[in-house]
């Protein structure tokens, strides 16, 4: 089957060959959506057009970067912007909106000093001009202090809301007041130096996450378990344990991961060939280089799926290998008839992170088209991993006997199974630029067989359409409106929902057009058609992740 990504290489400015994956032309400039805005700390009324079902009651909470310069210094990367928290309060068909900058140490220190004082992912701080030459020289040898600028996601542990990024600091959030009440440090509870912004929660409230630890013996990946309930009201991560520790295949260059997958009995860690060069990161300040400079993509390396038994913490001796891929978000995973089905958003190129610097996002005209065309598209893919590989398992033949999937799994060594994926989409998805930010009916279908997921289509550097994908028929429904850019769709089930898609999908839709306003979109999840929208009298930048907190 022909490669859907018609890529070819062209010489770039530096004489290096640049891969082009698409030939898009005339992309509109989105600079206003990745520029600083003012916060709206007092709730303002949104103007509702159409109808929002009366049963939708609660706070739709969103997170993302909202301030990109401090004094006369600018951040370099989209992931660096200061966290802006958003709340859409929905009650009886009406909506109010407010937003607040996260009062992180990074934000407060930057604001007080009127310059960037804490290094972020793509921005390294300059030494304090007020210190003498010798102090400035010594400061270059300090390790970068981990930022607490939690601008990625809104998550829950033990029933409490937190905002998080990928460092060791998370902030407890009061979803009503949209204020953070406490700073919590993972490393005070377990030996990890951070955790992902995408934990998984069991129906009983037990939460799993992943974090790295760096030791004299090398880098390790840790699967973390946080208990379901609090013993005392003021508790945070008490009782967190490391379920298991997996050594990095390259001691000084662990794999970067943004999320992981979970089934009823397993945690699945995807070790991808995006590597973090720890030496480069640790010496970055000395060289005036940011953390992002230490990220490397090695397409010659395989991707490895590690399976961990949730009950025992035992890591499967079988390594499941696939060719090099890059993934940020898993869609879902479940066990079925001796196999583990793993669905994820993936691409064949791991250079996207570096390209999301602010300079690129703010380009216009041909320069913007050029950035988009050198980014690889992301598509939904399914891997099927056989769970019972033992002495009797055959070699060199496809072990995936489940005719419902064209994914293959071939045993090539004693503890080695090589896998290829099945595309979870039809040709029509290419027209929408692939997809990202996948969401499912999580509470009822995470870690179980499911049929639908919701995502953003990407005909731009950010989402420009909403997609509902049926993984059974591979058919899709689309919502789009020219000049508007929807963010991650979040599914909210109807009370007493019978069907998997009985409910609404919420998405915050923003625009770079000064004359038009951002709005909260409410879609009927089944038909994927608009029920209503709440138009907001405030400028909202394009954000990352959110959650719905029902009241």
PDB file of C-alpha atoms in Angstrom, residues 333-459:
ATOM      1  CA  UNK A 333      -5.901  -0.015  25.221  1.00  0.00           C
ATOM      2  CA  UNK A 334      -7.645  -3.201  26.320  1.00  0.00           C
ATOM      3  CA  UNK A 335      -7.203  -6.960  26.587  1.00  0.00           C
ATOM      4  CA  UNK A 336      -9.132  -9.233  24.283  1.00  0.00           C
ATOM      5  CA  UNK A 337      -8.891 -12.998  23.950  1.00  0.00           C
ATOM      6  CA  UNK A 338      -5.188 -13.357  24.850  1.00  0.00           C
ATOM      7  CA  UNK A 339      -4.125 -10.172  23.081  1.00  0.00           C
ATOM      8  CA  UNK A 340      -3.478  -6.621  24.198  1.00  0.00           C
ATOM      9  CA  UNK A 341      -4.941  -4.084  21.769  1.00  0.00           C
ATOM     10  CA  UNK A 342      -3.080  -0.753  21.839  1.00  0.00           C
ATOM     11  CA  UNK A 343      -4.439   2.288  19.981  1.00  0.00           C
ATOM     12  CA  UNK A 344      -2.387   5.465  19.707  1.00  0.00           C
ATOM     13  CA  UNK A 345      -1.789   8.631  17.728  1.00  0.00           C
ATOM     14  CA  UNK A 346       1.557   8.157  16.012  1.00  0.00           C
ATOM     15  CA  UNK A 347       3.775   9.509  13.254  1.00  0.00           C
ATOM     16  CA  UNK A 348       6.890   8.244  11.497  1.00  0.00           C
ATOM     17  CA  UNK A 349       9.026  11.222  12.403  1.00  0.00           C
ATOM     18  CA  UNK A 350      10.067  12.509  15.830  1.00  0.00           C
ATOM     19  CA  UNK A 351      11.189  16.030  15.031  1.00  0.00           C
ATOM     20  CA  UNK A 352       7.868  17.790  15.672  1.00  0.00           C
ATOM     21  CA  UNK A 353       8.686  18.993  19.213  1.00  0.00           C
ATOM     22  CA  UNK A 354      11.554  21.208  18.034  1.00  0.00           C
ATOM     23  CA  UNK A 355       9.431  22.747  15.277  1.00  0.00           C
ATOM     24  CA  UNK A 356       6.819  24.061  17.706  1.00  0.00           C
ATOM     25  CA  UNK A 357       8.893  27.067  18.662  1.00  0.00           C
ATOM     26  CA  UNK A 358       7.051  30.375  18.782  1.00  0.00           C
ATOM     27  CA  UNK A 359       8.954  31.842  15.868  1.00  0.00           C
ATOM     28  CA  UNK A 360       7.553  29.085  13.628  1.00  0.00           C
ATOM     29  CA  UNK A 361       4.001  29.318  14.991  1.00  0.00           C
ATOM     30  CA  UNK A 362       3.924  33.075  14.326  1.00  0.00           C
ATOM     31  CA  UNK A 363       5.105  32.932  10.729  1.00  0.00           C
ATOM     32  CA  UNK A 364       2.880  33.878   7.815  1.00  0.00           C
ATOM     33  CA  UNK A 365       2.749  33.340   4.062  1.00  0.00           C
ATOM     34  CA  UNK A 366       5.151  30.919   2.397  1.00  0.00           C
ATOM     35  CA  UNK A 367       7.353  30.681   5.505  1.00  0.00           C
ATOM     36  CA  UNK A 368       4.369  29.328   7.482  1.00  0.00           C
ATOM     37  CA  UNK A 369       3.449  26.847   4.722  1.00  0.00           C
ATOM     38  CA  UNK A 370       7.063  25.665   4.766  1.00  0.00           C
ATOM     39  CA  UNK A 371       6.954  24.909   8.529  1.00  0.00           C
ATOM     40  CA  UNK A 372       3.677  22.985   8.173  1.00  0.00           C
ATOM     41  CA  UNK A 373       4.899  20.976   5.191  1.00  0.00           C
ATOM     42  CA  UNK A 374       8.037  19.837   7.016  1.00  0.00           C
ATOM     43  CA  UNK A 375       5.965  18.432   9.915  1.00  0.00           C
ATOM     44  CA  UNK A 376       4.956  14.777   9.704  1.00  0.00           C
ATOM     45  CA  UNK A 377       1.228  13.989   9.979  1.00  0.00           C
ATOM     46  CA  UNK A 378      -0.103  12.036  12.946  1.00  0.00           C
ATOM     47  CA  UNK A 379      -2.544   9.151  12.434  1.00  0.00           C
ATOM     48  CA  UNK A 380      -4.429   6.705  14.682  1.00  0.00           C
ATOM     49  CA  UNK A 381      -2.828   3.254  14.697  1.00  0.00           C
ATOM     50  CA  UNK A 382      -3.583  -0.071  16.349  1.00  0.00           C
ATOM     51  CA  UNK A 383      -1.006  -2.586  17.556  1.00  0.00           C
ATOM     52  CA  UNK A 384      -2.074  -6.064  18.708  1.00  0.00           C
ATOM     53  CA  UNK A 385       0.334  -7.729  21.151  1.00  0.00           C
ATOM     54  CA  UNK A 386       0.030 -11.460  21.980  1.00  0.00           C
ATOM     55  CA  UNK A 387       0.078 -11.803  25.772  1.00  0.00           C
ATOM     56  CA  UNK A 388       1.062 -15.471  26.068  1.00  0.00           C
ATOM     57  CA  UNK A 389       4.431 -16.022  24.413  1.00  0.00           C
ATOM     58  CA  UNK A 390       6.140 -19.148  25.762  1.00  0.00           C
ATOM     59  CA  UNK A 391       8.204 -22.143  24.655  1.00  0.00           C
ATOM     60  CA  UNK A 392       5.353 -23.441  22.515  1.00  0.00           C
ATOM     61  CA  UNK A 393       4.767 -20.186  20.625  1.00  0.00           C
ATOM     62  CA  UNK A 394       5.639 -20.440  16.923  1.00  0.00           C
ATOM     63  CA  UNK A 395       8.416 -18.390  15.308  1.00  0.00           C
ATOM     64  CA  UNK A 396       8.250 -16.361  12.075  1.00  0.00           C
ATOM     65  CA  UNK A 397       4.517 -16.391  11.619  1.00  0.00           C
ATOM     66  CA  UNK A 398       1.815 -13.853  12.405  1.00  0.00           C
ATOM     67  CA  UNK A 399       0.521 -14.615  15.895  1.00  0.00           C
ATOM     68  CA  UNK A 400      -2.409 -12.261  15.524  1.00  0.00           C
ATOM     69  CA  UNK A 401      -5.079 -14.753  14.563  1.00  0.00           C
ATOM     70  CA  UNK A 402      -7.810 -12.194  15.249  1.00  0.00           C
ATOM     71  CA  UNK A 403      -9.163 -11.542  11.764  1.00  0.00           C
ATOM     72  CA  UNK A 404     -10.702  -8.285  12.893  1.00  0.00           C
ATOM     73  CA  UNK A 405      -7.260  -6.622  12.790  1.00  0.00           C
ATOM     74  CA  UNK A 406      -4.633  -6.487  10.070  1.00  0.00           C
ATOM     75  CA  UNK A 407      -1.939  -5.639  12.652  1.00  0.00           C
ATOM     76  CA  UNK A 408       0.782  -8.303  12.777  1.00  0.00           C
ATOM     77  CA  UNK A 409       2.902  -9.766  15.595  1.00  0.00           C
ATOM     78  CA  UNK A 410       5.722 -12.152  14.642  1.00  0.00           C
ATOM     79  CA  UNK A 411       7.974 -13.917  17.152  1.00  0.00           C
ATOM     80  CA  UNK A 412      11.562 -13.494  15.907  1.00  0.00           C
ATOM     81  CA  UNK A 413      13.528 -14.436  19.044  1.00  0.00           C
ATOM     82  CA  UNK A 414      13.034 -16.100  22.405  1.00  0.00           C
ATOM     83  CA  UNK A 415      11.655 -12.924  23.976  1.00  0.00           C
ATOM     84  CA  UNK A 416      11.188 -10.810  20.881  1.00  0.00           C
ATOM     85  CA  UNK A 417       7.983 -10.122  18.964  1.00  0.00           C
ATOM     86  CA  UNK A 418       8.047  -7.748  15.983  1.00  0.00           C
ATOM     87  CA  UNK A 419       4.833  -5.819  15.371  1.00  0.00           C
ATOM     88  CA  UNK A 420       3.285  -3.824  12.560  1.00  0.00           C
ATOM     89  CA  UNK A 421       0.222  -1.628  12.975  1.00  0.00           C
ATOM     90  CA  UNK A 422      -3.225  -1.403  11.459  1.00  0.00           C
ATOM     91  CA  UNK A 423      -4.406   2.057  10.375  1.00  0.00           C
ATOM     92  CA  UNK A 424      -7.511   3.021  12.360  1.00  0.00           C
ATOM     93  CA  UNK A 425      -8.746   5.360   9.632  1.00  0.00           C
ATOM     94  CA  UNK A 426      -9.704   5.548   5.988  1.00  0.00           C
ATOM     95  CA  UNK A 427      -8.261   7.666   3.168  1.00  0.00           C
ATOM     96  CA  UNK A 428     -10.580  10.552   4.085  1.00  0.00           C
ATOM     97  CA  UNK A 429      -8.521  11.432   7.175  1.00  0.00           C
ATOM     98  CA  UNK A 430      -5.633  12.567   4.932  1.00  0.00           C
ATOM     99  CA  UNK A 431      -7.821  15.438   3.754  1.00  0.00           C
ATOM    100  CA  UNK A 432      -8.032  16.644   7.361  1.00  0.00           C
ATOM    101  CA  UNK A 433      -4.278  16.472   8.006  1.00  0.00           C
ATOM    102  CA  UNK A 434      -4.321  13.510  10.401  1.00  0.00           C
ATOM    103  CA  UNK A 435      -5.432  13.970  14.020  1.00  0.00           C
ATOM    104  CA  UNK A 436      -4.282  14.560  17.601  1.00  0.00           C
ATOM    105  CA  UNK A 437      -5.656  15.247  21.112  1.00  0.00           C
ATOM    106  CA  UNK A 438      -7.729  12.025  21.239  1.00  0.00           C
ATOM    107  CA  UNK A 439     -10.441  11.590  23.887  1.00  0.00           C
ATOM    108  CA  UNK A 440     -12.888   8.761  24.642  1.00  0.00           C
ATOM    109  CA  UNK A 441     -15.857   8.138  26.964  1.00  0.00           C
ATOM    110  CA  UNK A 442     -13.163   7.570  29.592  1.00  0.00           C
ATOM    111  CA  UNK A 443     -15.032   6.590  32.714  1.00  0.00           C
ATOM    112  CA  UNK A 444     -16.907   3.736  31.092  1.00  0.00           C
ATOM    113  CA  UNK A 445     -14.630   2.665  28.226  1.00  0.00           C
ATOM    114  CA  UNK A 446     -11.007   3.264  29.235  1.00  0.00           C
ATOM    115  CA  UNK A 447      -9.143  -0.087  29.253  1.00  0.00           C
ATOM    116  CA  UNK A 448     -12.192  -1.744  27.627  1.00  0.00           C
ATOM    117  CA  UNK A 449     -13.266  -2.514  24.064  1.00  0.00           C
ATOM    118  CA  UNK A 450     -14.698   0.720  22.640  1.00  0.00           C
ATOM    119  CA  UNK A 451     -15.958   2.091  19.372  1.00  0.00           C
ATOM    120  CA  UNK A 452     -15.523   5.881  19.266  1.00  0.00           C
ATOM    121  CA  UNK A 453     -12.915   8.505  19.921  1.00  0.00           C
ATOM    122  CA  UNK A 454     -12.899  12.274  19.366  1.00  0.00           C
ATOM    123  CA  UNK A 455      -9.910  14.351  18.207  1.00  0.00           C
ATOM    124  CA  UNK A 456      -8.720  17.492  16.398  1.00  0.00           C
ATOM    125  CA  UNK A 457      -7.924  17.383  12.684  1.00  0.00           C
ATOM    126  CA  UNK A 458      -4.651  19.129  11.760  1.00  0.00           C
ATOM    127  CA  UNK A 459      -4.659  21.046   8.482  1.00  0.00           C
TER     128      UNK A 459
END
